[in-house]
Coordinates of C-alpha atoms in Angstrom, one line a residue:
M290 CA 10.4 -1.3 -39.0
V291 CA 8.5 -0.6 -42.5
S292 CA 4.3 0.4 -41.9
G293 CA 1.7 1.4 -43.7
H294 CA -1.7 3.2 -43.2
S295 CA -4.9 2.3 -45.6
P296 CA -6.8 5.7 -45.8
S297 CA -10.1 4.1 -44.4
H298 CA -12.0 6.7 -41.8
S299 CA -13.3 4.0 -39.4
L300 CA -10.7 0.7 -40.2
A301 CA -7.5 1.3 -40.9
S302 CA -4.9 -1.9 -40.9
E303 CA -1.2 -1.6 -40.4
L304 CA 1.4 -4.3 -42.2
V305 CA 4.7 -3.9 -39.5
E306 CA 7.6 -6.4 -41.4
S307 CA 10.8 -7.2 -39.1
N308 CA 14.2 -6.9 -40.2
D309 CA 15.2 -9.6 -39.2
G310 CA 12.8 -12.0 -41.1
H311 CA 9.4 -12.3 -42.7
E312 CA 7.7 -12.2 -39.7
E313 CA 4.2 -9.5 -40.4
I314 CA 2.2 -8.4 -38.1
I315 CA -1.2 -7.1 -39.4
K316 CA -2.3 -4.4 -36.8
V317 CA -6.0 -3.1 -37.1
Y318 CA -7.0 0.0 -35.8
L319 CA -10.7 0.4 -34.8
K320 CA -12.2 3.8 -34.7
G321 CA -15.4 3.3 -31.9
R322 CA -17.6 5.3 -30.3
S323 CA -18.8 5.5 -26.5
G324 CA -20.6 2.6 -26.5
D325 CA -17.6 0.3 -27.9
K326 CA -15.1 1.7 -25.7
M327 CA -15.0 -1.7 -23.6
I328 CA -14.9 -3.8 -26.5
H329 CA -12.3 -1.6 -28.4
E330 CA -10.5 -2.2 -25.1
K331 CA -10.7 -5.6 -25.6
N332 CA -9.3 -6.2 -28.7
I333 CA -6.4 -3.9 -28.3
N334 CA -5.5 -5.8 -25.0
Q335 CA -5.6 -8.6 -26.9
L336 CA -3.4 -7.6 -30.1
K337 CA -0.6 -6.1 -27.4
S338 CA -1.0 -9.5 -26.2
E339 CA -0.3 -11.3 -29.3
V340 CA 2.5 -8.5 -30.3
Q341 CA 4.0 -9.8 -27.1
Y342 CA 3.7 -12.9 -27.4
I343 CA 5.3 -12.7 -31.2
Q344 CA 8.3 -10.7 -29.3
E345 CA 9.3 -13.2 -27.2
A346 CA 9.1 -16.2 -29.9
R347 CA 11.6 -13.8 -31.7
S348 CA 14.0 -13.7 -28.8
C349 CA 13.1 -17.2 -28.6
L350 CA 14.6 -17.9 -31.9
Q351 CA 17.0 -15.8 -31.7
K352 CA 18.6 -17.7 -28.2
L353 CA 18.1 -20.8 -30.4
R354 CA 20.2 -19.8 -33.1
E355 CA 23.1 -18.8 -30.8
D356 CA 22.7 -21.9 -29.6
I357 CA 22.8 -24.0 -32.1
S358 CA 26.1 -21.8 -33.4
S359 CA 27.9 -22.2 -30.0
K360 CA 27.2 -26.4 -30.3
L361 CA 28.4 -26.1 -33.8
D362 CA 31.6 -24.1 -32.7
R363 CA 32.1 -26.8 -30.4
D364 CA 31.9 -29.9 -32.9
P365 CA 35.1 -29.5 -35.2
G366 CA 34.6 -33.1 -37.0
E367 CA 31.6 -32.0 -39.3
S368 CA 32.8 -28.6 -41.1
H369 CA 30.5 -28.8 -44.2
H370 CA 27.9 -30.0 -42.2
R371 CA 27.8 -26.5 -40.2
Q372 CA 28.5 -24.5 -42.8
E373 CA 25.6 -25.7 -44.8
I374 CA 23.5 -25.2 -40.7
Q375 CA 25.0 -21.8 -40.6
V376 CA 24.0 -20.3 -43.7
V377 CA 20.0 -21.7 -42.7
L378 CA 20.3 -20.4 -39.8
E379 CA 21.9 -16.4 -40.6
R380 CA 18.2 -16.4 -43.1
P381 CA 15.3 -14.7 -41.0
N382 CA 13.3 -17.5 -39.4
G383 CA 15.4 -20.4 -40.6
F384 CA 13.9 -20.5 -44.0
S385 CA 14.3 -18.0 -47.8
Q386 CA 12.8 -15.2 -49.2
S387 CA 10.3 -17.6 -51.2
P388 CA 9.0 -21.1 -51.6
T389 CA 10.3 -22.2 -54.3
T390 CA 13.9 -22.0 -53.3
L391 CA 13.3 -24.7 -50.4
Y392 CA 12.1 -27.1 -53.2
S393 CA 15.2 -26.3 -55.4
S394 CA 17.9 -25.9 -52.0
P395 CA 19.3 -29.4 -50.6
P396 CA 17.7 -31.0 -47.5
E397 CA 20.6 -29.9 -45.1
M398 CA 19.3 -26.0 -45.8
C399 CA 16.1 -26.6 -44.2
F400 CA 17.8 -28.2 -40.9
G401 CA 17.2 -24.9 -39.2
L402 CA 13.3 -25.0 -39.5
K403 CA 12.8 -27.8 -37.8
V404 CA 15.2 -26.7 -34.8
L405 CA 13.1 -24.1 -34.2
L406 CA 9.9 -25.4 -34.1
L407 CA 11.1 -27.7 -31.0
P408 CA 9.5 -26.6 -27.4
T409 CA 12.8 -26.7 -25.4
V410 CA 16.6 -26.4 -26.0
Q411 CA 17.4 -29.9 -25.0
D412 CA 15.3 -31.5 -28.0
R413 CA 16.4 -28.8 -30.2
E414 CA 20.2 -30.2 -29.5
G415 CA 19.0 -33.8 -29.6
F416 CA 17.7 -33.2 -32.7
V417 CA 20.2 -31.6 -34.4
C418 CA 22.1 -34.8 -33.3
Q419 CA 19.8 -37.6 -34.5
T420 CA 17.0 -36.5 -36.7
P421 CA 17.4 -36.9 -40.7
R422 CA 17.8 -34.2 -43.1
E423 CA 15.4 -35.9 -45.3
L424 CA 12.2 -34.7 -42.8
V425 CA 13.0 -31.5 -43.2
I426 CA 11.6 -30.3 -46.9
G427 CA 7.3 -31.1 -46.2
V428 CA 7.9 -29.7 -43.4
S429 CA 8.9 -26.3 -44.4
A430 CA 7.6 -26.3 -48.0
T431 CA 3.8 -26.7 -45.5
C432 CA 4.6 -24.0 -43.0
V433 CA 5.7 -22.1 -46.1
Q434 CA 2.2 -22.5 -48.0
R435 CA 0.4 -22.2 -45.2
C436 CA 1.7 -18.9 -43.9
E437 CA 1.4 -17.6 -47.5
S438 CA -2.5 -18.6 -47.7
L439 CA -3.1 -17.1 -44.5
R440 CA -1.5 -13.9 -45.3
K441 CA -3.4 -13.5 -48.8
T442 CA -6.7 -14.3 -46.9
V443 CA -6.3 -11.5 -44.3
R444 CA -5.6 -9.3 -46.9
D445 CA -8.5 -10.4 -49.0
L446 CA -11.1 -10.5 -46.2
L447 CA -9.0 -6.8 -45.3
A448 CA -9.5 -5.3 -49.1
K449 CA -13.8 -6.8 -49.0
L450 CA -14.3 -5.1 -45.7
Q451 CA -13.0 -2.2 -46.8
E452 CA -14.3 -1.4 -49.9
A453 CA -17.6 -2.7 -47.9
E454 CA -17.3 0.0 -45.4
Q455 CA -16.4 2.5 -47.8
Q456 CA -19.5 1.8 -50.2
H457 CA -21.4 2.0 -47.3
Q458 CA -19.5 5.4 -46.2
A459 CA -20.5 6.6 -49.4
D460 CA -24.9 5.6 -48.7
R461 CA -24.4 7.0 -45.6
V462 CA -23.7 10.2 -46.7
A463 CA -26.0 10.7 -49.3
F464 CA -29.0 9.5 -47.3
E465 CA -27.6 12.0 -44.7
V466 CA -27.7 15.1 -47.3
T467 CA -30.8 13.8 -48.5
L468 CA -32.8 13.5 -45.3
S469 CA -31.2 16.9 -44.4
R470 CA -32.7 18.6 -47.4
Y471 CA -36.2 17.2 -46.8
Q472 CA -35.8 18.3 -43.6
R473 CA -35.0 22.1 -44.6
E474 CA -37.8 21.4 -47.1
A475 CA -40.5 20.2 -44.5
E476 CA -39.5 23.7 -42.2
Q477 CA -40.2 25.5 -44.6
S478 CA -43.1 24.4 -45.3
H479 CA -44.3 24.6 -42.1
V480 CA -43.0 27.9 -41.5
A481 CA -45.2 28.9 -44.6
L482 CA -48.2 27.3 -43.0
Q483 CA -47.6 28.9 -39.9
R484 CA -47.7 32.2 -41.8
A485 CA -50.6 31.0 -43.5
E486 CA -52.5 30.0 -40.5
D487 CA -52.2 34.6 -38.8
R488 CA -53.1 34.8 -42.3
A489 CA -56.1 33.8 -42.0
E490 CA -56.6 34.4 -38.6
R491 CA -56.2 38.2 -39.1
K492 CA -59.1 38.2 -42.1
E493 CA -61.4 36.3 -39.9
V494 CA -61.0 38.8 -37.3
E495 CA -61.6 41.4 -40.1
I496 CA -64.0 39.6 -41.7
R497 CA -66.0 39.5 -38.1
E498 CA -65.6 43.9 -37.8
L499 CA -67.1 44.7 -41.2
Q500 CA -69.9 42.5 -40.7
R501 CA -70.5 44.1 -37.0
R502 CA -70.3 47.2 -39.2
L503 CA -72.8 46.1 -41.9
L504 CA -75.5 44.9 -39.6
G505 CA -75.5 48.4 -38.0
M506 CA -75.1 50.7 -41.1
E507 CA -78.3 48.0 -42.0
T508 CA -80.0 49.0 -39.1
E509 CA -79.4 52.6 -39.6
H510 CA -80.8 52.4 -43.3
Q511 CA -84.0 50.9 -42.1
A512 CA -85.0 53.4 -39.3
L513 CA -83.9 56.1 -42.1
L514 CA -86.1 54.2 -44.8
E515 CA -89.0 54.2 -42.1
K516 CA -88.3 58.5 -41.3
V517 CA -89.2 58.9 -45.4
R518 CA -91.9 57.0 -45.1
E519 CA -93.0 59.1 -42.1
G520 CA -92.3 62.2 -44.1
E521 CA -94.2 61.7 -47.3
A522 CA -97.2 60.9 -45.5
A523 CA -97.0 64.0 -43.8
L524 CA -96.5 65.8 -46.8
E525 CA -99.6 64.3 -48.5
E526 CA -101.4 64.9 -45.7
L527 CA -101.0 68.7 -45.5
R528 CA -101.5 68.6 -49.0
S529 CA -104.7 67.1 -48.9
K530 CA -105.8 69.4 -46.6
N531 CA -105.1 73.0 -47.5
A532 CA -103.2 73.2 -50.8
D533 CA -103.5 77.3 -50.6
C534 CA -101.6 77.6 -47.1
R535 CA -98.5 79.5 -47.7
A536 CA -97.2 78.1 -44.2
E537 CA -98.5 74.4 -45.1
Q538 CA -96.5 75.1 -48.8
E539 CA -93.4 76.5 -47.2
K540 CA -94.3 73.4 -44.4
A541 CA -94.2 70.9 -47.4
A542 CA -91.2 72.4 -49.1
H543 CA -89.0 72.5 -46.0
L544 CA -90.0 68.5 -45.4
E545 CA -89.2 68.0 -49.7
K546 CA -85.7 69.0 -48.8
E547 CA -86.1 66.8 -45.8
V548 CA -86.4 63.8 -48.0
A549 CA -84.0 64.8 -50.9
G550 CA -81.3 65.0 -48.4
L551 CA -82.6 62.0 -47.0
R552 CA -82.5 60.2 -50.4
E553 CA -79.1 61.7 -51.2
K554 CA -78.1 59.7 -47.2
I555 CA -80.0 56.7 -48.1
H556 CA -78.4 56.2 -51.6
H557 CA -74.7 57.1 -50.5
L558 CA -75.7 54.1 -47.6
D559 CA -76.2 51.8 -50.3
D560 CA -73.2 52.9 -52.3
M561 CA -71.2 52.3 -48.8
L562 CA -73.0 49.2 -48.1
K563 CA -72.1 47.8 -51.9
S564 CA -68.4 48.5 -51.4
Q565 CA -68.4 46.8 -48.4
Q566 CA -70.1 43.8 -49.6
R567 CA -68.1 43.5 -52.2
K568 CA -64.6 43.9 -49.7
V569 CA -66.1 41.5 -47.6
R570 CA -66.6 38.9 -50.8
Q571 CA -62.8 39.8 -51.5
M572 CA -61.8 38.3 -48.3
I573 CA -63.8 35.9 -48.3
E574 CA -62.0 35.0 -51.3
Q575 CA -59.0 35.4 -50.0
L576 CA -59.4 33.2 -46.4
Q577 CA -60.5 30.1 -49.0
N578 CA -57.7 31.0 -51.3
S579 CA -55.3 31.1 -47.5
K580 CA -57.1 27.1 -46.9
A581 CA -56.4 25.6 -50.4
V582 CA -52.6 26.9 -50.0
I583 CA -52.7 25.3 -46.5
Q584 CA -53.7 21.6 -47.7
S585 CA -51.4 21.5 -50.5
K586 CA -48.8 22.6 -47.7
D587 CA -50.3 20.1 -45.3
T588 CA -50.3 17.4 -48.2
S589 CA -46.4 18.2 -49.2
I590 CA -45.4 17.8 -45.3
Q591 CA -47.5 14.2 -45.3
E592 CA -45.4 13.1 -48.6
L593 CA -41.7 14.5 -47.1
K594 CA -42.6 12.0 -44.2
E595 CA -43.8 9.1 -46.2
K596 CA -40.1 9.9 -48.1
M597 CA -38.4 10.2 -44.7
A598 CA -39.7 6.6 -43.7
Y599 CA -39.0 4.9 -46.8
L600 CA -35.4 6.7 -46.4
E601 CA -35.5 4.7 -42.8
A602 CA -36.6 1.5 -44.4
E603 CA -33.4 1.5 -46.9
N604 CA -31.1 2.2 -44.4
L605 CA -32.3 -0.6 -42.3
E606 CA -32.0 -2.8 -44.7
M607 CA -28.6 -1.9 -45.9
H608 CA -27.6 -1.8 -42.8
D609 CA -28.6 -5.5 -41.9
R610 CA -26.7 -6.6 -45.3
M611 CA -23.6 -4.9 -44.2
E612 CA -24.2 -7.3 -40.7
H613 CA -24.8 -10.0 -43.4
L614 CA -21.9 -9.7 -45.4
I615 CA -19.4 -9.2 -42.2
E616 CA -20.7 -12.0 -40.7
K617 CA -20.0 -14.1 -43.8
Q618 CA -16.4 -13.0 -44.0
V619 CA -15.8 -13.5 -40.2
S620 CA -17.1 -17.0 -40.2
H621 CA -14.9 -18.2 -43.9
A622 CA -11.8 -16.6 -41.8
N623 CA -12.6 -18.8 -38.8
F624 CA -12.9 -21.7 -40.7
S625 CA -9.9 -21.3 -42.6
T626 CA -8.1 -20.9 -39.4
Q627 CA -9.2 -23.8 -37.5
T628 CA -8.7 -25.6 -40.9
W629 CA -5.3 -24.8 -40.9
A630 CA -5.2 -25.9 -36.7
K631 CA -6.3 -29.2 -37.2
T632 CA -3.7 -30.3 -39.8
E633 CA -0.9 -28.6 -38.1
N634 CA 1.1 -31.9 -36.2
L635 CA 4.8 -30.0 -35.1
G636 CA 5.4 -26.9 -33.5
S637 CA 3.6 -24.8 -31.1
V638 CA 2.6 -21.8 -33.7
R639 CA -0.1 -20.1 -32.6
I640 CA -2.4 -18.1 -35.0
A641 CA -4.8 -15.5 -33.0
K642 CA -8.1 -15.0 -34.2
P643 CA -9.1 -12.0 -35.5
P644 CA -10.8 -9.3 -34.0
S645 CA -14.9 -9.3 -34.7
P646 CA -15.6 -6.4 -36.6
K647 CA -17.3 -3.6 -35.4
P648 CA -21.4 -3.4 -35.4
M649 CA -22.1 -0.3 -38.1
P650 CA -23.8 2.6 -37.0
L651 CA -27.7 2.8 -37.6
I652 CA -28.8 6.1 -38.7
R653 CA -33.0 6.5 -37.2
V654 CA -35.2 9.5 -38.5
V655 CA -36.4 11.3 -36.0
E656 CA -39.8 13.4 -36.5
T657 CA -40.0 16.8 -35.5

């Protein structure tokens, strides 16, 4: 047996050629998913039954050749006729290697074809003795032409189907690569957005703490200003009452020192307040920048989602086109098989309908 396997991943065909003839069996292997297990088993059973039928037909043909040979051996009167029929019977399936030799050979060379097409042994024996040899030529040529046409149609359909599936597989791989890249970018954007939100929350907590401290510092500042005003009022009162009193002067000097210290403290508090205000302004600016970054990340994520939806729509449209192409090819193959069956008048040769093509896988994008 000579076999050949195609390089496709999901569809493979095998052309088997027998050692004793031109009989060719085209085996199609379908690699299905778990959901298509029943259909796959049904197709396998159908192919097994067809192979068994072909093997039974081959054994019947071999037995018929032996019967005709034994009958011719028992009839010594027609030695020339027996030699011509023996030449035909020794060839695979009763006909020569190519259709052109049928036309160039004499009518006696095609006698074996007519005999092989009869259903029973008795009909074959009667046909050997009664049928004119001139009727065999047209039947042989028609059978060969139809067989060649059917084989060519099946090979063309298999080639087109494999080419379409390879194209679909390439598009699917490209789509999966693009989809994985978009998903990876979306995940990175989501992680960056989460980090920015965490930083913004920490900044808000720090800002609230600084505002609370500023409020306490402002309260303390107001209290110190009130004390300064009270000290200045008391100093002016002491100066007006007794300018010559030493004790009052010392007290006034002491109060002046206290006022100077309080002023320095107020000045220091003013510097601290300004520094804290600058820090608060910087924190507010950073928070605004973080919010702007978050908004830009949200916009990028929305654009990625739109691109993913667009790619999903393209995938669905491509899947519909593939189904339409496969249905068109299958309908064309069925029409050729039915036309051949209607015009056939002799024999009981049965052509099995090719198994229906496997549905293409549908890719759906799940948003996370």
